[in-house]
PDB file of C-alpha atoms in Angstrom:
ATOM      1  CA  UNK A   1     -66.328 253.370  35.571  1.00 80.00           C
ATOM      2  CA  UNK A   2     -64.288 251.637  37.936  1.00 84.00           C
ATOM      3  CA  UNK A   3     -67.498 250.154  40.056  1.00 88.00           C
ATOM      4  CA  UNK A   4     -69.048 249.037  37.547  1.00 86.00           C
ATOM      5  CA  UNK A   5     -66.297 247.026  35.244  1.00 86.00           C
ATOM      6  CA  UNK A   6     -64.479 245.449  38.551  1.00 90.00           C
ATOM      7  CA  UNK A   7     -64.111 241.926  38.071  1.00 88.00           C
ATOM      8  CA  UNK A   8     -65.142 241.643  41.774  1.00 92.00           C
ATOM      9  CA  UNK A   9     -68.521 242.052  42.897  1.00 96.00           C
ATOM     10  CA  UNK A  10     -69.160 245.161  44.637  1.00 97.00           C
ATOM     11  CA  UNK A  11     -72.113 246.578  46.366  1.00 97.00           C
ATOM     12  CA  UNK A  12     -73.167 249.936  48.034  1.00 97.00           C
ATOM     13  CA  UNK A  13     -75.421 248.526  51.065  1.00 98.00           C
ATOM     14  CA  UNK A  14     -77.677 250.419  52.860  1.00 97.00           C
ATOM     15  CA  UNK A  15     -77.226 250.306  56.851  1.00 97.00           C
ATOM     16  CA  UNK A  16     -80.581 247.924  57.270  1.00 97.00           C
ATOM     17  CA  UNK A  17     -78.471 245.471  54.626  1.00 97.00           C
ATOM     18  CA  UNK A  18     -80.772 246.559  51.459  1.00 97.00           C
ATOM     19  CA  UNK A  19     -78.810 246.688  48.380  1.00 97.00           C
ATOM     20  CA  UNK A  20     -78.311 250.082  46.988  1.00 97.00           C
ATOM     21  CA  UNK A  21     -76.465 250.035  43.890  1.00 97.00           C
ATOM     22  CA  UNK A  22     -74.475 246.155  42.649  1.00 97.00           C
ATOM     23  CA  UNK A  23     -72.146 246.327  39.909  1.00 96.00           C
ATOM     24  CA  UNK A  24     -72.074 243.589  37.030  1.00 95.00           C
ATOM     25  CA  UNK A  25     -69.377 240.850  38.431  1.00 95.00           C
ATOM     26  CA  UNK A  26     -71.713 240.738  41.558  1.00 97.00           C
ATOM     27  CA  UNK A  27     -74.996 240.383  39.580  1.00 96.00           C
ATOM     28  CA  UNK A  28     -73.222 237.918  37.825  1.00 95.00           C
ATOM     29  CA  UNK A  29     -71.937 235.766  41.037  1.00 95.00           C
ATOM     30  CA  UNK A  30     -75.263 235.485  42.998  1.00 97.00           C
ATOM     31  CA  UNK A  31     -77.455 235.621  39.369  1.00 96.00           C
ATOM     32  CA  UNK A  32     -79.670 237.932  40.192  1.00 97.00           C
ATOM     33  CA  UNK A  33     -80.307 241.383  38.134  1.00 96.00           C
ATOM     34  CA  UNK A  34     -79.143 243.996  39.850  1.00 95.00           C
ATOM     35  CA  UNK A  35     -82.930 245.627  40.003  1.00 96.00           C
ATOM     36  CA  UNK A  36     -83.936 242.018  41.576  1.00 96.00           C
ATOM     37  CA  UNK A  37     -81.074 242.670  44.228  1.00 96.00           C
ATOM     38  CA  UNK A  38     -82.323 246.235  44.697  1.00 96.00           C
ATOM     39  CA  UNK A  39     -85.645 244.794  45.866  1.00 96.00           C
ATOM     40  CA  UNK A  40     -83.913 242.785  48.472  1.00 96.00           C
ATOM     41  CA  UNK A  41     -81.345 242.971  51.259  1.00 97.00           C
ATOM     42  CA  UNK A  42     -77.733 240.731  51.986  1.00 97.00           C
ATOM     43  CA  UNK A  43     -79.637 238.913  54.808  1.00 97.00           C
ATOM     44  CA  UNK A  44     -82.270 237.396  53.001  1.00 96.00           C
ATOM     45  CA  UNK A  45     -79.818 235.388  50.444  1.00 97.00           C
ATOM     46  CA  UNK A  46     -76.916 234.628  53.264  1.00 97.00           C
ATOM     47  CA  UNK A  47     -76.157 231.179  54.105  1.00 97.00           C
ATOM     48  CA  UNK A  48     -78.411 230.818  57.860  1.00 97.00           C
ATOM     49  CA  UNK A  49     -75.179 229.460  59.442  1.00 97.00           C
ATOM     50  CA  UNK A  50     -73.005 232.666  58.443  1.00 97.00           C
ATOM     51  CA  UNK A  51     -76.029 235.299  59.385  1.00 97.00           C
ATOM     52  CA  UNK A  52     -75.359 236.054  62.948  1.00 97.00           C
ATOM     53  CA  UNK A  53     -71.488 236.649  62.512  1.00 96.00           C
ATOM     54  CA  UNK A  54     -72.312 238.537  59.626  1.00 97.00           C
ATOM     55  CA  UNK A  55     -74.553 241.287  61.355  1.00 97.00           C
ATOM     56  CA  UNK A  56     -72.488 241.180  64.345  1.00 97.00           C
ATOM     57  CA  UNK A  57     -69.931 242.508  62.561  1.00 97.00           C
ATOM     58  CA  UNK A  58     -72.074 245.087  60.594  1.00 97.00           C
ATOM     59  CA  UNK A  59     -73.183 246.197  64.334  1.00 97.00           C
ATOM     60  CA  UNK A  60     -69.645 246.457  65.332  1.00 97.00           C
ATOM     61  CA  UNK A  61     -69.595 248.505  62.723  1.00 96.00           C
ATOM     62  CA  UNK A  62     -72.399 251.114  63.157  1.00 96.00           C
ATOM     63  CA  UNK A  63     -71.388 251.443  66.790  1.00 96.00           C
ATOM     64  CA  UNK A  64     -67.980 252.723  65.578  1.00 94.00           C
ATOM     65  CA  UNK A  65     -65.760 249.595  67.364  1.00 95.00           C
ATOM     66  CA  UNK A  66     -63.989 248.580  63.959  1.00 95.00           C
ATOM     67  CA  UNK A  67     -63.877 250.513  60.307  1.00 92.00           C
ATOM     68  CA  UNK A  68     -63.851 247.334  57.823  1.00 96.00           C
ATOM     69  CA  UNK A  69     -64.335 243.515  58.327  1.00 97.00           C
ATOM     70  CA  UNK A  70     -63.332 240.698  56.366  1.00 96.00           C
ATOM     71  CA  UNK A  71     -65.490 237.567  56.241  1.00 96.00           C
ATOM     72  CA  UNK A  72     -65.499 234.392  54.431  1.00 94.00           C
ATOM     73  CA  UNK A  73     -69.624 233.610  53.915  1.00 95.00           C
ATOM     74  CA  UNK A  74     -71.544 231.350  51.788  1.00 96.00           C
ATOM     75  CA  UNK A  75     -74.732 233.468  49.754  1.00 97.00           C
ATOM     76  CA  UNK A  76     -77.284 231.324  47.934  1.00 97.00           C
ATOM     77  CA  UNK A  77     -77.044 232.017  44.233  1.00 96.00           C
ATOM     78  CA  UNK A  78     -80.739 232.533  42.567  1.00 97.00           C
ATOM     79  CA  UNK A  79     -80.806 228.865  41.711  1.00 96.00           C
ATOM     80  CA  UNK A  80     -80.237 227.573  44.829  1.00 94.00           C
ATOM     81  CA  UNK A  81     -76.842 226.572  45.135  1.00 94.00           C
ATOM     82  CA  UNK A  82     -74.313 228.144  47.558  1.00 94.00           C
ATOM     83  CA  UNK A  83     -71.543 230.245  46.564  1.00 93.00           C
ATOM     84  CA  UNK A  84     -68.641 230.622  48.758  1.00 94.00           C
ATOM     85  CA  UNK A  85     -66.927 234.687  49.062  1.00 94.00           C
ATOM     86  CA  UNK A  86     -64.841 236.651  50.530  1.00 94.00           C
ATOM     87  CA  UNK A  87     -66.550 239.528  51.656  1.00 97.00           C
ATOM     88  CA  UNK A  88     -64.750 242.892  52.455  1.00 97.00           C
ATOM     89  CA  UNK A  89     -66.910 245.897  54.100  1.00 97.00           C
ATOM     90  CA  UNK A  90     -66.470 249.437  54.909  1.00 97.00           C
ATOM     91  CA  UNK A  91     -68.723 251.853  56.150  1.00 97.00           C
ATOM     92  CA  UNK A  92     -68.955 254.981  54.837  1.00 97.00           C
ATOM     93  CA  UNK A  93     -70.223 258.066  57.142  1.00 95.00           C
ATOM     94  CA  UNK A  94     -71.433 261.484  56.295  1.00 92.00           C
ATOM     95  CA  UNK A  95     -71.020 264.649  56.698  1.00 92.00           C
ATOM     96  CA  UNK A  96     -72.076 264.234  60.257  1.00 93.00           C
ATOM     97  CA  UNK A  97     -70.493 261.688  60.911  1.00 90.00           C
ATOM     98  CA  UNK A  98     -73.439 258.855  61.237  1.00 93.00           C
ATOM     99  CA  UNK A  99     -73.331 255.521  59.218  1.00 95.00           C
ATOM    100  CA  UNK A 100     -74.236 256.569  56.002  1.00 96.00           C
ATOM    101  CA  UNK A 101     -74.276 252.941  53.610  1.00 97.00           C
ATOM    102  CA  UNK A 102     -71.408 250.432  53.290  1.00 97.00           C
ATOM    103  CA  UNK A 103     -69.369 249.611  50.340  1.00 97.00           C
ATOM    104  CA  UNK A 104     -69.053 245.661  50.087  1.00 97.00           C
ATOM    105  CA  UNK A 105     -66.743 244.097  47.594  1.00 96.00           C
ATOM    106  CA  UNK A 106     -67.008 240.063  47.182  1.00 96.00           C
ATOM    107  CA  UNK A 107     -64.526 237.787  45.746  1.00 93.00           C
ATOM    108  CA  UNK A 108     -66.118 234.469  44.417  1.00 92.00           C
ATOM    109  CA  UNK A 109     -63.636 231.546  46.634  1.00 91.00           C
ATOM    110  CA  UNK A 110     -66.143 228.927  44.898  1.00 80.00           C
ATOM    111  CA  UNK A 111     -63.555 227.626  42.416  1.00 67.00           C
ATOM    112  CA  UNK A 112     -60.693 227.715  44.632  1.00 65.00           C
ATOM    113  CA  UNK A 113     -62.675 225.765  47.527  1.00 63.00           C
ATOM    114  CA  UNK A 114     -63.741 223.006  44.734  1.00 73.00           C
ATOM    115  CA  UNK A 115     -60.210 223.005  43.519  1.00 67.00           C
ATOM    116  CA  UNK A 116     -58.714 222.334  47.594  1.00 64.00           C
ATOM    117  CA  UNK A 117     -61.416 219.976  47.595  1.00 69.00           C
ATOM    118  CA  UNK A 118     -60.150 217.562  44.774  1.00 72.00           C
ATOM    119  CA  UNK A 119     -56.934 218.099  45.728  1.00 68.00           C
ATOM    120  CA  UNK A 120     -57.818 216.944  49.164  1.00 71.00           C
ATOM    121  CA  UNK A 121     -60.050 214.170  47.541  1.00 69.00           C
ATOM    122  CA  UNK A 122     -56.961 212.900  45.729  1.00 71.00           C
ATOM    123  CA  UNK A 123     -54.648 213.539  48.056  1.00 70.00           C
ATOM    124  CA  UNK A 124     -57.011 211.123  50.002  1.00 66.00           C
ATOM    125  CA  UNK A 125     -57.187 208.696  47.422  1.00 67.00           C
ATOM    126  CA  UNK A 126     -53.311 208.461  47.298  1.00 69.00           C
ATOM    127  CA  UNK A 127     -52.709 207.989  50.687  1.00 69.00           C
ATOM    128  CA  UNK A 128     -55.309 204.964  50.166  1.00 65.00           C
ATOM    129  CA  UNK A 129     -53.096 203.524  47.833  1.00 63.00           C
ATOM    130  CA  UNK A 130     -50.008 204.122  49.565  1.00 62.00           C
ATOM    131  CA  UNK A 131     -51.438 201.898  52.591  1.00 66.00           C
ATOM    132  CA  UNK A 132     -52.785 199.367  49.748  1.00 62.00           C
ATOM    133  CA  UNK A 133     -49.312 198.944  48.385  1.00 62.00           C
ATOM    134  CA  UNK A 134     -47.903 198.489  52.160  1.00 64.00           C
ATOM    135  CA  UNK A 135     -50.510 195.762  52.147  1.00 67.00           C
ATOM    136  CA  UNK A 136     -50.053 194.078  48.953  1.00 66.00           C
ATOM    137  CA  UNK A 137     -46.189 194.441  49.688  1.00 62.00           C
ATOM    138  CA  UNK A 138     -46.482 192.633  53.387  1.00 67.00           C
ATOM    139  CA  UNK A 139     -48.411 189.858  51.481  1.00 70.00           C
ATOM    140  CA  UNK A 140     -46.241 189.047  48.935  1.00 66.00           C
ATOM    141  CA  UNK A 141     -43.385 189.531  51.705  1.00 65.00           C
ATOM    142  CA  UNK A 142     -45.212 186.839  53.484  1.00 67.00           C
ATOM    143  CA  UNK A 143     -46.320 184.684  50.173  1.00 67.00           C
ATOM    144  CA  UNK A 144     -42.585 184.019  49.409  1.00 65.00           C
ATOM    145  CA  UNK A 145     -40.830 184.113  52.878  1.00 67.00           C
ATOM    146  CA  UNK A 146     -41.801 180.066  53.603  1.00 70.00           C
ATOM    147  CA  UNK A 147     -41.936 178.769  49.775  1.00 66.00           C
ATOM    148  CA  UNK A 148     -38.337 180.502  49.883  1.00 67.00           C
ATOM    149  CA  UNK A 149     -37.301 178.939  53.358  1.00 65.00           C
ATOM    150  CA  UNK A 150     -38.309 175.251  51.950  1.00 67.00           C
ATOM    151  CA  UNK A 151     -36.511 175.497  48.973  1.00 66.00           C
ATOM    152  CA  UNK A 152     -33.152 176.503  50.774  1.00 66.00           C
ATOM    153  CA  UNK A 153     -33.789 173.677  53.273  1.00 64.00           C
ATOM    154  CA  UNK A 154     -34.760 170.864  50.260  1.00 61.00           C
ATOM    155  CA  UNK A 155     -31.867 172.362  48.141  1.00 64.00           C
ATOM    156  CA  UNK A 156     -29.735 171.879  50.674  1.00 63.00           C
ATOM    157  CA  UNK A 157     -31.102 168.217  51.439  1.00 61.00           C
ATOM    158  CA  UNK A 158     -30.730 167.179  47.853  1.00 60.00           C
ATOM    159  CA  UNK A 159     -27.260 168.044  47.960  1.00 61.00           C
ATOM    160  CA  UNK A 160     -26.077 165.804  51.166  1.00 62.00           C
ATOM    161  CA  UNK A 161     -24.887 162.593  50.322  1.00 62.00           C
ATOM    162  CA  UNK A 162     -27.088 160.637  52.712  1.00 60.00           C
ATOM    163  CA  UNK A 163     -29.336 158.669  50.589  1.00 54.00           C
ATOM    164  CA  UNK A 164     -31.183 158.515  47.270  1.00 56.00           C
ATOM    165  CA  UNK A 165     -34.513 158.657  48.792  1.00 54.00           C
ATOM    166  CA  UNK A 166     -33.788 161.363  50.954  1.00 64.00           C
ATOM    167  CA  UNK A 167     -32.890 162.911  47.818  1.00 60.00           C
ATOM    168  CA  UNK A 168     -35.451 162.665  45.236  1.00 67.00           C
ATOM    169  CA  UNK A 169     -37.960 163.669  48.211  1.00 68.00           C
ATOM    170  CA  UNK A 170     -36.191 167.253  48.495  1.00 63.00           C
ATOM    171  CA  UNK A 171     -36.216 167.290  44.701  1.00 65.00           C
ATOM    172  CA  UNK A 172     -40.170 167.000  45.160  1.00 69.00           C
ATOM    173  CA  UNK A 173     -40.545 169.261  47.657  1.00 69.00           C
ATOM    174  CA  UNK A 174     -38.047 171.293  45.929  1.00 68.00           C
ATOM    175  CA  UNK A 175     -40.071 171.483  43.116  1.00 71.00           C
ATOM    176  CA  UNK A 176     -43.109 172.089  44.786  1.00 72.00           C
ATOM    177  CA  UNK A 177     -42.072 175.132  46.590  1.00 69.00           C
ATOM    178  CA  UNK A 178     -40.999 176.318  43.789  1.00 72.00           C
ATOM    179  CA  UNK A 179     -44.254 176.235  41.845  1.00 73.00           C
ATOM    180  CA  UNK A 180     -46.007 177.772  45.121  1.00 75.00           C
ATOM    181  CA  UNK A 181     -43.478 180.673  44.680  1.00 73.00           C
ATOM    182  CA  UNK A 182     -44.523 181.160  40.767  1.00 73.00           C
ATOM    183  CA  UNK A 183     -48.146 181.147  42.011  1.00 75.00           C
ATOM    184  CA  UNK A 184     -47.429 184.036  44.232  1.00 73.00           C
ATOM    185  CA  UNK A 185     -45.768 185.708  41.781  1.00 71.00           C
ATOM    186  CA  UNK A 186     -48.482 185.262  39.282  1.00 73.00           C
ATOM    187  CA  UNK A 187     -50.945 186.768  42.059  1.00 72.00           C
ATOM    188  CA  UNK A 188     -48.485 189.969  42.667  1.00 67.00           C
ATOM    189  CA  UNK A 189     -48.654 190.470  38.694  1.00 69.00           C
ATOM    190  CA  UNK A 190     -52.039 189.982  38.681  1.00 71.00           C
ATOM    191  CA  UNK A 191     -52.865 192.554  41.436  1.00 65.00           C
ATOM    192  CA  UNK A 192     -50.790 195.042  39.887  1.00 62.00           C
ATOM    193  CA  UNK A 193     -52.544 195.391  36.422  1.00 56.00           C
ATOM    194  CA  UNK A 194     -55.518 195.987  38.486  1.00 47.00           C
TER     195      UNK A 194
END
């Protein structure tokens, strides 16, 4: 039946939180047997932090302020670890009209929390190399901007007519501006195989 093949975990809670009746997906999400869960309640495997919102809104609830809740909550799985859901509740009344048990269903957000998570992560890690390249591009701005300068200035020297030694001294520094400009290079190619 439809309660028992949902692909979400659903529950028929009693109005103290015990659970009544757990179909497979939610044995399967928490990994507990369903008779394990029977011998239990919701607040004993709730995340501490998500408890007291949690029964407030069951409260609000059995005093007839709201007919359903949504909640994102963590519940520990039997092994420990926390699983993140999406809890939707109703409360069902009888005949009478007092709070008779609630009907929770649970969608597992575990996957899609890890998944925002690495994006995040690399969306992180990106930015990181966005500012890296700024840096690497400042430095190499800054590596050639004076080996550049010199060798307009010496070029320029070597070509006035004023003297020989005037000259082959711009041709040195020429050519040693030069060479620090093919070191920089060397360095930008360098840091970008890294």
């Amino acid at each position: 039946d439809a309660f028992y093949d949902s692909s979400i975990g659903i529950a028929l809670v009693a109005t103290d939180g015990r659970w009544l009746e757990v179909n497979h997906a939610l044995s399967q999400m928490l990994g507990f047997a369903p008779e394990e869960l029977k011998k239990t309640d919701f607040q004993s495997i709730t995340h501490p932090d998500d408890l007291e919102s949690d029964l407030t809104l069951v409260q609000e609830m059995l005093d007839g302020k709201r007919q359903t809740y949504n909640l994102q909550k963590r519940y520990f799985h039997k092994d420990g670890h926390v699983i993140h859901a999406l809890l939707t509740v109703s409360l069902v009344r009888g005949d009478d009209e007092r709070p008779d048990f609630f009907i929770s269903q649970l969608q597992d957000l575990s996957v899609l929390l890890e998944s925002q998570h690495t994006i995040q992560h690399q969306s992180d890690v990106i930015s990181g190399l966005d500012t890296d390249v700024a840096h690497l591009v400042r430095a190499a701005r800054h590596a050639l901007k004076e080996p550049l300068r010199k060798i307009a200035l010496y070029a320029d020297m070597a070509t006035r007519p004023d003297g020989v030694i005037e000259r082959e001294n711009a041709l040195f520094r020429l050519q040693a501006n030069v060479q620090k400009g093919q070191r920089a290079l060397a360095v930008m190619e360098r840091m970008g195989r890294i």
